[in-house]
mmCIF file of C-alpha atoms in Angstrom:
data_model
loop_
_atom_site.group_PDB
_atom_site.id
_atom_site.type_symbol
_atom_site.label_atom_id
_atom_site.label_comp_id
_atom_site.label_asym_id
_atom_site.label_seq_id
_atom_site.Cartn_x
_atom_site.Cartn_y
_atom_site.Cartn_z
ATOM 1 C CA UNK A 183 0.000 0.000 0.000
ATOM 2 C CA UNK A 184 1.258 3.468 -0.859
ATOM 3 C CA UNK A 185 -0.360 6.337 1.024
ATOM 4 C CA UNK A 186 0.046 10.014 0.195
ATOM 5 C CA UNK A 187 -0.345 12.618 2.924
ATOM 6 C CA UNK A 188 -1.627 16.129 2.294
ATOM 7 C CA UNK A 189 -2.971 18.819 4.554
ATOM 8 C CA UNK A 190 -2.696 22.273 5.950
ATOM 9 C CA UNK A 191 0.319 23.719 7.819
ATOM 10 C CA UNK A 192 0.743 22.194 11.285
ATOM 11 C CA UNK A 193 -2.303 19.930 10.973
ATOM 12 C CA UNK A 194 -0.422 16.787 11.982
ATOM 13 C CA UNK A 195 0.870 15.326 8.732
ATOM 14 C CA UNK A 196 4.155 14.455 10.446
ATOM 15 C CA UNK A 197 2.324 12.753 13.304
ATOM 16 C CA UNK A 198 0.438 10.598 10.794
ATOM 17 C CA UNK A 199 3.704 9.704 9.060
ATOM 18 C CA UNK A 200 5.441 8.899 12.367
ATOM 19 C CA UNK A 201 2.585 6.611 13.377
ATOM 20 C CA UNK A 202 2.587 4.784 10.035
ATOM 21 C CA UNK A 203 6.371 4.372 10.091
ATOM 22 C CA UNK A 204 6.870 3.477 13.765
ATOM 23 C CA UNK A 205 3.851 1.277 14.386
ATOM 24 C CA UNK A 206 2.757 0.029 10.969
ATOM 25 C CA UNK A 207 6.131 -0.506 9.271
ATOM 26 C CA UNK A 208 5.690 1.986 6.427
ATOM 27 C CA UNK A 209 8.728 3.474 4.667
ATOM 28 C CA UNK A 210 8.726 7.287 4.553
ATOM 29 C CA UNK A 211 9.306 9.407 1.440
ATOM 30 C CA UNK A 212 9.211 13.184 1.930
ATOM 31 C CA UNK A 213 8.370 15.770 -0.713
ATOM 32 C CA UNK A 214 9.827 18.408 1.617
ATOM 33 C CA UNK A 215 12.975 16.316 1.957
ATOM 34 C CA UNK A 216 13.276 16.017 -1.811
ATOM 35 C CA UNK A 217 12.749 19.772 -2.243
ATOM 36 C CA UNK A 218 15.280 20.467 0.539
ATOM 37 C CA UNK A 219 17.847 18.372 -1.367
ATOM 38 C CA UNK A 220 17.257 20.618 -4.388
ATOM 39 C CA UNK A 221 17.389 23.831 -2.308
ATOM 40 C CA UNK A 222 20.790 22.831 -0.952
ATOM 41 C CA UNK A 223 22.033 21.979 -4.466
ATOM 42 C CA UNK A 224 21.022 25.500 -5.513
ATOM 43 C CA UNK A 225 22.745 27.098 -2.505
ATOM 44 C CA UNK A 226 19.559 28.711 -1.180
ATOM 45 C CA UNK A 227 18.501 29.132 2.460
ATOM 46 C CA UNK A 228 16.308 26.314 3.763
ATOM 47 C CA UNK A 229 13.156 28.215 4.674
ATOM 48 C CA UNK A 230 9.503 28.190 3.670
ATOM 49 C CA UNK A 231 10.029 30.823 0.961
ATOM 50 C CA UNK A 232 12.704 28.641 -0.704
ATOM 51 C CA UNK A 233 10.494 25.569 -0.275
ATOM 52 C CA UNK A 234 7.676 27.303 -2.152
ATOM 53 C CA UNK A 235 9.909 28.759 -4.868
ATOM 54 C CA UNK A 236 11.916 25.587 -5.551
ATOM 55 C CA UNK A 237 8.895 23.284 -5.348
ATOM 56 C CA UNK A 238 7.008 25.479 -7.790
ATOM 57 C CA UNK A 239 10.072 25.668 -10.063
ATOM 58 C CA UNK A 240 10.444 21.871 -10.125
ATOM 59 C CA UNK A 241 6.755 21.510 -11.018
ATOM 60 C CA UNK A 242 7.008 24.177 -13.720
ATOM 61 C CA UNK A 243 10.126 22.608 -15.284
ATOM 62 C CA UNK A 244 9.117 18.940 -15.050
ATOM 63 C CA UNK A 245 5.318 18.953 -14.715
ATOM 64 C CA UNK A 246 2.840 19.338 -11.847
ATOM 65 C CA UNK A 247 3.359 15.818 -10.494
ATOM 66 C CA UNK A 248 7.161 15.574 -10.873
ATOM 67 C CA UNK A 249 8.028 15.459 -7.168
ATOM 68 C CA UNK A 250 5.566 12.712 -6.298
ATOM 69 C CA UNK A 251 6.444 10.724 -9.403
ATOM 70 C CA UNK A 252 10.089 10.619 -8.255
ATOM 71 C CA UNK A 253 9.041 9.608 -4.735
ATOM 72 C CA UNK A 254 6.513 7.035 -5.996
ATOM 73 C CA UNK A 255 9.226 5.391 -8.123
ATOM 74 C CA UNK A 256 11.567 5.290 -5.111
ATOM 75 C CA UNK A 257 8.795 3.682 -3.037
ATOM 76 C CA UNK A 258 7.865 1.212 -5.758
ATOM 77 C CA UNK A 259 11.505 0.218 -6.288
ATOM 78 C CA UNK A 260 11.961 -0.510 -2.585
ATOM 79 C CA UNK A 261 8.655 -2.373 -2.196
ATOM 80 C CA UNK A 262 6.498 -2.732 0.906
ATOM 81 C CA UNK A 263 4.112 -0.213 2.405
ATOM 82 C CA UNK A 264 5.114 3.412 1.894
ATOM 83 C CA UNK A 265 3.945 6.865 2.892
ATOM 84 C CA UNK A 266 4.675 9.920 0.763
ATOM 85 C CA UNK A 267 4.347 13.335 2.371
ATOM 86 C CA UNK A 268 3.555 16.186 2.051
ATOM 87 C CA UNK A 269 1.567 16.668 -1.109
ATOM 88 C CA UNK A 270 1.050 20.352 -1.859
ATOM 89 C CA UNK A 271 -0.427 20.494 -5.363
ATOM 90 C CA UNK A 272 -3.651 19.120 -6.827
ATOM 91 C CA UNK A 273 -1.641 17.569 -9.669
ATOM 92 C CA UNK A 274 0.444 15.623 -7.144
ATOM 93 C CA UNK A 275 -2.619 14.187 -5.423
ATOM 94 C CA UNK A 276 -4.291 13.290 -8.699
ATOM 95 C CA UNK A 277 -1.148 11.615 -10.045
ATOM 96 C CA UNK A 278 -0.663 9.467 -6.951
ATOM 97 C CA UNK A 279 -4.321 8.431 -7.045
ATOM 98 C CA UNK A 280 -3.905 7.557 -10.729
ATOM 99 C CA UNK A 281 -0.896 5.405 -9.793
ATOM 100 C CA UNK A 282 -2.995 3.565 -7.180
ATOM 101 C CA UNK A 283 -2.072 5.364 -3.968
ATOM 102 C CA UNK A 284 -4.593 6.368 -1.313
ATOM 103 C CA UNK A 285 -4.559 9.945 -0.048
ATOM 104 C CA UNK A 286 -5.057 10.958 3.567
ATOM 105 C CA UNK A 287 -5.757 14.652 4.173
ATOM 106 C CA UNK A 288 -5.079 16.177 7.575
ATOM 107 C CA UNK A 289 -6.570 19.461 8.777
ATOM 108 C CA UNK A 290 -7.177 21.310 12.056
ATOM 109 C CA UNK A 291 -8.206 24.701 13.415
ATOM 110 C CA UNK A 292 -5.802 27.493 12.226
ATOM 111 C CA UNK A 293 -4.706 28.652 15.706
ATOM 112 C CA UNK A 294 -4.040 25.063 16.765
ATOM 113 C CA UNK A 295 -2.028 24.507 13.593
ATOM 114 C CA UNK A 296 0.020 27.681 14.133
ATOM 115 C CA UNK A 297 0.824 26.699 17.728
ATOM 116 C CA UNK A 298 1.938 23.255 16.536
ATOM 117 C CA UNK A 299 4.071 24.816 13.788
ATOM 118 C CA UNK A 300 5.854 27.114 16.222
ATOM 119 C CA UNK A 301 6.301 24.316 18.756
ATOM 120 C CA UNK A 302 8.105 22.034 16.311
ATOM 121 C CA UNK A 303 10.786 24.716 15.955
ATOM 122 C CA UNK A 304 11.615 24.230 12.264
ATOM 123 C CA UNK A 305 13.553 27.010 10.546
ATOM 124 C CA UNK A 306 10.725 27.463 8.068
ATOM 125 C CA UNK A 307 8.173 28.009 10.875
ATOM 126 C CA UNK A 308 9.891 30.867 12.730
ATOM 127 C CA UNK A 309 7.382 33.490 11.660
ATOM 128 C CA UNK A 310 4.514 35.527 13.140
ATOM 129 C CA UNK A 311 0.937 34.249 12.959
ATOM 130 C CA UNK A 312 0.227 36.894 10.287
ATOM 131 C CA UNK A 313 3.214 35.810 8.135
ATOM 132 C CA UNK A 314 2.245 32.166 8.678
ATOM 133 C CA UNK A 315 -1.287 32.880 7.433
ATOM 134 C CA UNK A 316 0.086 34.814 4.438
ATOM 135 C CA UNK A 317 2.349 31.875 3.539
ATOM 136 C CA UNK A 318 -0.569 29.483 3.797
ATOM 137 C CA UNK A 319 -2.620 31.748 1.521
ATOM 138 C CA UNK A 320 0.303 31.852 -0.932
ATOM 139 C CA UNK A 321 0.272 28.044 -0.989
ATOM 140 C CA UNK A 322 -3.389 28.071 -1.993
ATOM 141 C CA UNK A 323 -2.959 28.985 -5.668
ATOM 142 C CA UNK A 324 -5.973 27.751 -7.588
ATOM 143 C CA UNK A 325 -5.076 28.958 -11.072
ATOM 144 C CA UNK A 326 -1.825 27.168 -11.934
ATOM 145 C CA UNK A 327 -1.534 23.370 -11.486
ATOM 146 C CA UNK A 328 2.268 23.664 -11.194
ATOM 147 C CA UNK A 329 1.926 25.785 -8.052
ATOM 148 C CA UNK A 330 1.030 24.769 -4.559
ATOM 149 C CA UNK A 331 -2.631 24.602 -3.590
ATOM 150 C CA UNK A 332 -2.765 22.971 -0.182
ATOM 151 C CA UNK A 333 -6.507 23.324 0.292
ATOM 152 C CA UNK A 334 -7.230 22.113 -3.223
ATOM 153 C CA UNK A 335 -4.993 19.097 -2.571
ATOM 154 C CA UNK A 336 -6.782 18.506 0.727
ATOM 155 C CA UNK A 337 -10.171 18.470 -1.035
ATOM 156 C CA UNK A 338 -8.891 15.742 -3.401
ATOM 157 C CA UNK A 339 -8.112 13.372 -0.496
ATOM 158 C CA UNK A 340 -9.706 9.940 -0.228
ATOM 159 C CA UNK A 341 -10.000 10.363 3.535
ATOM 160 C CA UNK A 342 -9.794 13.563 5.616
ATOM 161 C CA UNK A 343 -8.826 13.551 9.278
ATOM 162 C CA UNK A 344 -9.804 16.550 11.405
ATOM 163 C CA UNK A 345 -6.983 16.614 13.919
ATOM 164 C CA UNK A 346 -8.131 18.964 16.677
ATOM 165 C CA UNK A 347 -7.948 16.345 19.418
ATOM 166 C CA UNK A 348 -5.472 14.044 21.100
ATOM 167 C CA UNK A 349 -2.766 11.861 19.593
ATOM 168 C CA UNK A 350 -4.847 8.806 20.512
ATOM 169 C CA UNK A 351 -7.829 10.139 18.559
ATOM 170 C CA UNK A 352 -5.576 10.783 15.564
ATOM 171 C CA UNK A 353 -4.197 7.249 15.732
ATOM 172 C CA UNK A 354 -7.723 5.798 15.942
ATOM 173 C CA UNK A 355 -8.651 7.680 12.761
ATOM 174 C CA UNK A 356 -5.547 6.375 10.982
ATOM 175 C CA UNK A 357 -6.338 2.818 12.070
ATOM 176 C CA UNK A 358 -9.893 3.240 10.772
ATOM 177 C CA UNK A 359 -8.545 4.372 7.392
ATOM 178 C CA UNK A 360 -6.128 1.426 7.203
ATOM 179 C CA UNK A 361 -8.842 -1.072 8.128
ATOM 180 C CA UNK A 362 -11.179 0.326 5.457
ATOM 181 C CA UNK A 363 -8.493 0.354 2.732
ATOM 182 C CA UNK A 364 -6.313 -2.651 3.580
ATOM 183 C CA UNK A 365 -7.889 -4.923 0.966
ATOM 184 C CA UNK A 366 -8.388 -2.350 -1.796
#
């Protein structure tokens, strides 16, 4: 089974991935990790602005689903269950679904998501709530399929988890998804 993860900033995508990897034996493939590799090759700072610019550039040069196609091939070559995160463009979600992957979307209340983002302490999340909201809006491009559209990608999910509760509730929702899709 190959599962793609999409969702809004700080919604809990990483928590879903950690659970799948640590308790269900999935192998992890990260779109952010792949983009970070490219950012470093280009000698740019690793921050959210570079993530957006380089991700969009890769999609524009190679097609809207380029990043996930590379990760899907890596997952397929290795075999076994895999999780690919974080899908940011509608084209990425659609391509993975076309290839047979299932998509889990993760969302939560904006203030909760901001607090989680700040708490994780990533370089790309060291911004004010207002800047954070502006970045999220910037990643919601609906006109160009090569650009990020996190809420459009979220709407394309096979299964959406509202993650406003506890870690246990999140894990129960993941288990429900796996049980429903294990034989498909």
